Short mmCIF file of C-alpha atoms in Angstrom, two decimals:
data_model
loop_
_atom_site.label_atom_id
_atom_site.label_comp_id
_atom_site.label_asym_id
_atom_site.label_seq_id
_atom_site.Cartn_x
_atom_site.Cartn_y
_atom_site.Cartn_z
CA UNK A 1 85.58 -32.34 67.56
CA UNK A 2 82.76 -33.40 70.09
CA UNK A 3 82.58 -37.07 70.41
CA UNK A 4 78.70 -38.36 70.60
CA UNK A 5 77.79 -40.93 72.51
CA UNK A 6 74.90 -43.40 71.82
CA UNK A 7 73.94 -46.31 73.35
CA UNK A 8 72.40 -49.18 72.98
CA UNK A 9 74.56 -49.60 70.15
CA UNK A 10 71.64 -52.35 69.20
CA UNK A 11 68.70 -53.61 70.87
CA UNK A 12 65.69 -56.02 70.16
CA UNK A 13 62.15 -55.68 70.82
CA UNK A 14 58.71 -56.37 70.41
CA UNK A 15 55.97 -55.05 67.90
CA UNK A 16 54.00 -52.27 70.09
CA UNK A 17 56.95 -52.00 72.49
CA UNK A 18 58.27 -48.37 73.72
CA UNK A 19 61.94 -47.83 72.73
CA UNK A 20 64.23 -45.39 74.07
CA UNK A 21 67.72 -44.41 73.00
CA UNK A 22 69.86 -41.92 74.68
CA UNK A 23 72.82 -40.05 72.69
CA UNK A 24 75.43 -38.21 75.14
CA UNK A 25 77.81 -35.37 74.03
CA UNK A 26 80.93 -34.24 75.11
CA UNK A 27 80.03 -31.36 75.41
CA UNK A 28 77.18 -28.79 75.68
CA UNK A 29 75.66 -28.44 72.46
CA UNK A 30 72.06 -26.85 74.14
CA UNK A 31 69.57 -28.28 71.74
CA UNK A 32 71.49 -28.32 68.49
CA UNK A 33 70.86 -32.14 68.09
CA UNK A 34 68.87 -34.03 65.08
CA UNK A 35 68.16 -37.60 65.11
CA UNK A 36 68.13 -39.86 61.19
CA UNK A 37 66.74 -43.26 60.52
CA UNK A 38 68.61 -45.15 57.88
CA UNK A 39 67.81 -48.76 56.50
CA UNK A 40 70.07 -51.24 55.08
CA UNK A 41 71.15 -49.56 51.51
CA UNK A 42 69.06 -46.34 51.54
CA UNK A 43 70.09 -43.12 52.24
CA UNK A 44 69.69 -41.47 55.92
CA UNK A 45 66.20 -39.81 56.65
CA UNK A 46 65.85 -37.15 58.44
CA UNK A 47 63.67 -37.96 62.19
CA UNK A 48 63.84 -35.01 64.44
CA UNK A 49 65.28 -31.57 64.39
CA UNK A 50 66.70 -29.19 67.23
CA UNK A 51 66.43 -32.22 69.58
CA UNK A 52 62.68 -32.01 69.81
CA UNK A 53 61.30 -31.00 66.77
CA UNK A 54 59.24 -33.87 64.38
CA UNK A 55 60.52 -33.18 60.46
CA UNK A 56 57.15 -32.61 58.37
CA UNK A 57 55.64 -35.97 57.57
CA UNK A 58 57.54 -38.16 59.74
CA UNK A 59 55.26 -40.32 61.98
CA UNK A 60 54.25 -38.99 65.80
CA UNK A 61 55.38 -42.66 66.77
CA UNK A 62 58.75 -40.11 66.89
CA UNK A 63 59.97 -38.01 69.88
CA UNK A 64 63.07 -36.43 70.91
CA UNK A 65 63.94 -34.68 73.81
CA UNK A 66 66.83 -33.23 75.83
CA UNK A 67 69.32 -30.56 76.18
CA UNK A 68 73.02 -29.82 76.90
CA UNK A 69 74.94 -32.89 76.98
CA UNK A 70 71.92 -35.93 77.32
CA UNK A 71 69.65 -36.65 74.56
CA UNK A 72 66.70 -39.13 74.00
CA UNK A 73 65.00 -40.66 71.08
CA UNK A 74 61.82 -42.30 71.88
CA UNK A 75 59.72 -44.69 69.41
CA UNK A 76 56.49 -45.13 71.22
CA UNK A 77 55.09 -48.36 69.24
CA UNK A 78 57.49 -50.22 68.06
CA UNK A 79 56.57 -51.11 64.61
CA UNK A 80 57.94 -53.44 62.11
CA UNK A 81 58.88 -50.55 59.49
CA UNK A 82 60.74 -49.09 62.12
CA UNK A 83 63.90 -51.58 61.83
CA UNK A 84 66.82 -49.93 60.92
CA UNK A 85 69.66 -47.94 62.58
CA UNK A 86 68.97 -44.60 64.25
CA UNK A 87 71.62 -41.81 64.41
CA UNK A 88 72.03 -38.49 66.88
CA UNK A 89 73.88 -35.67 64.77
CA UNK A 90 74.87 -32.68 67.04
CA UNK A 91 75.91 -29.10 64.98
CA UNK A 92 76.62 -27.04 67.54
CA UNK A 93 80.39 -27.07 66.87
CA UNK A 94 81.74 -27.30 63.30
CA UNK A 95 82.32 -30.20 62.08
CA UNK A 96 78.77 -31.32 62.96
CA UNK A 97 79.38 -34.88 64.05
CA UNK A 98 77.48 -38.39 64.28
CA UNK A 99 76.69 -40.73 66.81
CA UNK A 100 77.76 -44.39 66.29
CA UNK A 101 73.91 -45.46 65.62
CA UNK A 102 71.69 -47.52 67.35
CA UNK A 103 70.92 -50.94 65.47
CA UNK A 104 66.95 -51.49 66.01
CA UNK A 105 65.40 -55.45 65.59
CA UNK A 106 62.46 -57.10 66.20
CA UNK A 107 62.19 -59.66 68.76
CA UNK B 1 59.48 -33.38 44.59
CA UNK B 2 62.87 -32.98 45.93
CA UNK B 3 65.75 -34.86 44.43
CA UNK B 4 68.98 -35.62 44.98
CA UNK B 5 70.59 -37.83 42.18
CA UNK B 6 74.28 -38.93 42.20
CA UNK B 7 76.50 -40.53 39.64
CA UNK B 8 77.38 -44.37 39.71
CA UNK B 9 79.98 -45.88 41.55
CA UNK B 10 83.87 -45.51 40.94
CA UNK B 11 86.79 -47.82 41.57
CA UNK B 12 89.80 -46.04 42.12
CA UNK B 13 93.68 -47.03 42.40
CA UNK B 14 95.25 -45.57 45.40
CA UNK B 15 96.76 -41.95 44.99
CA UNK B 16 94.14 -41.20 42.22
CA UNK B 17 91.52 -38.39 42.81
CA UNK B 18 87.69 -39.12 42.10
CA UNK B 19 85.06 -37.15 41.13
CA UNK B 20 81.26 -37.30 42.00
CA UNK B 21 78.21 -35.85 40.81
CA UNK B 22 74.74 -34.66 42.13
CA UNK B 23 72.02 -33.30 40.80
CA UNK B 24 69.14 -31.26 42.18
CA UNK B 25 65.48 -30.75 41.35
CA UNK B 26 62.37 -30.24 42.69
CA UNK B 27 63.49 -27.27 44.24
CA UNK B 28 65.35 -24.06 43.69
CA UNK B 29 68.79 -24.92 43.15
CA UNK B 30 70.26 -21.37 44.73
CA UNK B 31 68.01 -21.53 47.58
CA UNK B 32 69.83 -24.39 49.73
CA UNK B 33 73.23 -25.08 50.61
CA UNK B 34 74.37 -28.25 50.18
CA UNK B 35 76.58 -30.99 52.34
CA UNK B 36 78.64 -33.88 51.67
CA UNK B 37 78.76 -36.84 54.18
CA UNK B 38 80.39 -40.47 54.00
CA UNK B 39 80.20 -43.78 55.44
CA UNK B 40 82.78 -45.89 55.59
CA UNK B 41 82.46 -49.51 56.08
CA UNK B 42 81.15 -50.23 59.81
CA UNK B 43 81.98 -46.59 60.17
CA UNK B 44 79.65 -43.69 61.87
CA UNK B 45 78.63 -40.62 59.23
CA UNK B 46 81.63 -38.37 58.48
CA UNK B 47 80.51 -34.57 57.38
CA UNK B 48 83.01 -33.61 55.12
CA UNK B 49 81.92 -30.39 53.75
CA UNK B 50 79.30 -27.28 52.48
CA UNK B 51 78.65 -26.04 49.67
CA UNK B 52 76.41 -22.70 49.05
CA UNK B 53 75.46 -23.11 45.07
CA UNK B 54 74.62 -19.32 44.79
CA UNK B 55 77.89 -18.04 45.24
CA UNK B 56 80.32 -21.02 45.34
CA UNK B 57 81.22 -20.13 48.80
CA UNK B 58 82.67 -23.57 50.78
CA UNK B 59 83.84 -24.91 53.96
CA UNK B 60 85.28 -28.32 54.67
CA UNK B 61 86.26 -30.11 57.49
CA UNK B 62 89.86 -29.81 58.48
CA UNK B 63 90.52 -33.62 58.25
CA UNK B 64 89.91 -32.94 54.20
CA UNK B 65 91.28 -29.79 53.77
CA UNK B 66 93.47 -30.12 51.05
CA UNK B 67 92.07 -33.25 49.59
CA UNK B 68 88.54 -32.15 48.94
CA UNK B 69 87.15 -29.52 46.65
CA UNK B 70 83.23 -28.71 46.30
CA UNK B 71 81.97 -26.81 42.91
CA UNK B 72 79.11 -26.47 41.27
CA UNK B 73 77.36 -26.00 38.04
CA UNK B 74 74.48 -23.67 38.20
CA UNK B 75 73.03 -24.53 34.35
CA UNK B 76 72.82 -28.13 35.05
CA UNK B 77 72.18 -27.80 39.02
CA UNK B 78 74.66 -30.10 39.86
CA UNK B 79 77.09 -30.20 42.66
CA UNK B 80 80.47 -31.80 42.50
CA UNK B 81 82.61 -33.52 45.16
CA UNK B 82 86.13 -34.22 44.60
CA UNK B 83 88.37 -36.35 46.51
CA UNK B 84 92.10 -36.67 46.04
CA UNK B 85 95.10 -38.82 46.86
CA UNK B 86 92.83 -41.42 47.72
CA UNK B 87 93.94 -45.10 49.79
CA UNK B 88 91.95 -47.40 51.35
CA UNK B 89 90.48 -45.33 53.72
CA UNK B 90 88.41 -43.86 51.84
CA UNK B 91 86.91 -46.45 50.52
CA UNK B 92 82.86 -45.56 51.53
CA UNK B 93 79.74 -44.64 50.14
CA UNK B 94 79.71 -40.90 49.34
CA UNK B 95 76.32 -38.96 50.01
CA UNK B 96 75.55 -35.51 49.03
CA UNK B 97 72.40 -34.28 51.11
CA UNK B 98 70.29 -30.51 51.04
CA UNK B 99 70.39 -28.08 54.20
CA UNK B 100 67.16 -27.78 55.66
CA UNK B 101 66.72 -24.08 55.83
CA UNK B 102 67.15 -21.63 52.84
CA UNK B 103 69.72 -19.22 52.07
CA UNK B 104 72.31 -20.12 55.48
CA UNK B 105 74.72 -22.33 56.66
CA UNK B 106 72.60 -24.97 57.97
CA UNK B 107 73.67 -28.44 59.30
CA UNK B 108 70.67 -30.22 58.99
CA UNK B 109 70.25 -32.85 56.46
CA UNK B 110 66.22 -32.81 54.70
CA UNK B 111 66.93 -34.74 51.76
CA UNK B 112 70.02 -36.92 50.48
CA UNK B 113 70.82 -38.37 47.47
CA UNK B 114 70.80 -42.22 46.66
CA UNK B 115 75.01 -42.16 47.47
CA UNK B 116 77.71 -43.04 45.59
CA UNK B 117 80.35 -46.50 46.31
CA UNK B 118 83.80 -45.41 45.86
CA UNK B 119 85.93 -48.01 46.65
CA UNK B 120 89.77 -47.60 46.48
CA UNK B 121 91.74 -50.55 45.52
CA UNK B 122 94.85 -51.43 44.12
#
């Protein structure tokens, strides 16, 4: 199975800050990579598609960007509805696999 | 709108099998496949398996082979995830979630359902 790689694992910052969190792969998966939010008790939600791509009504505070093996999430003002934990997903390879998640606070 | 809803939680003995529910509206049932995913305890996601509700068709991963079977009910449109020989280790919420695109295998996750606490206990 590829392994995926994120890191931070958590990180705290301030309101209107930029965050960035990078997801590795074990392999090359080209741009077959989606990124989920998912707060305490709900249900993941789907972020960002095909490593790039915003899902339909998600907020343009998103980005995503990369290919092959290195991978970047990007929140470019950090907001307070924006704590939770953020997860890479690649699906290149069957089983489609998770990252470990990055844990997002506010300072 | 689009919704996933899953049956209540379960508390299983070790070595017994459970079954959980979830059922889709908002949407043509036929139209997307549907996944199965857990998280264990401090654990990452896990994708366990697919399910196409047109035809019945499945795939699982290998770690569950064996263990897991997907059906569903087209009438109700429900999907159905059961899990056998269970220990500890499988002790996790349980989430059924919708592939984005119609009518393929697709591996990305639109909408999920509330999940489902199984926890496995003697």
């Amino acid at each position: 199975d590829i392994q995926m790689t994120q890191s931070p694992s958590s990180l705290s910052a301030s309101v209107g800050d930029r965050v960035t969190i990078t997801c590795q792969a074990s392999q090359d998966i080209s741009e077959y990579l989606n990124w989920y939010q998912q707060k305490p008790g709900k249900a993941p939600k789907l972020l960002i598609y095909d490593a790039s791509n915003l899902e339909s009504g998600v907020t343009s505070r998103f980005s995503g960007g990369g290919s092959g093996t290195d991978f970047t999430f990007t929140i470019t003002s950090l907001q307070a509805e924006d704590i939770a934990t953020y997860y890479c997903q690649q699906y290149d390879h069957i089983p489609p696999t998770f990252g470990g998640g990055t844990k997002v606070e506010i300072k | 709108q689009v919704q996933l809803v899953q049956s209540g939680a379960e508390v299983k003995k070790p070595g017994a099998s459970v079954k959980v529910s979830c059922k889709a509206s908002g949407y043509s049932f036929t139209s997307h496949y549907l996944h199965w995913v857990r998280q264990a305890p401090g654990q990452r996601l896990e994708w366990m398996g697919i399910i196409n509700p047109s035809g019945g068709s499945t795939s699982y991963a290998e770690k569950f082979q064996g263990r897991v079977t997907l059906t569903r009910a087209t009438s109700t449109s429900t999907v159905y995830m059961e899990l056998s020989s269970l220990t500890s280790e499988d002790t996790a919420v349980y989430y059924c979630a919708r592939a984005q695109a119609p009518y393929n295998w697709n591996y990305q996750f639109d909408y999920w359902g509330q999940g489902t606490l199984v926890t496995v206990s003697s």
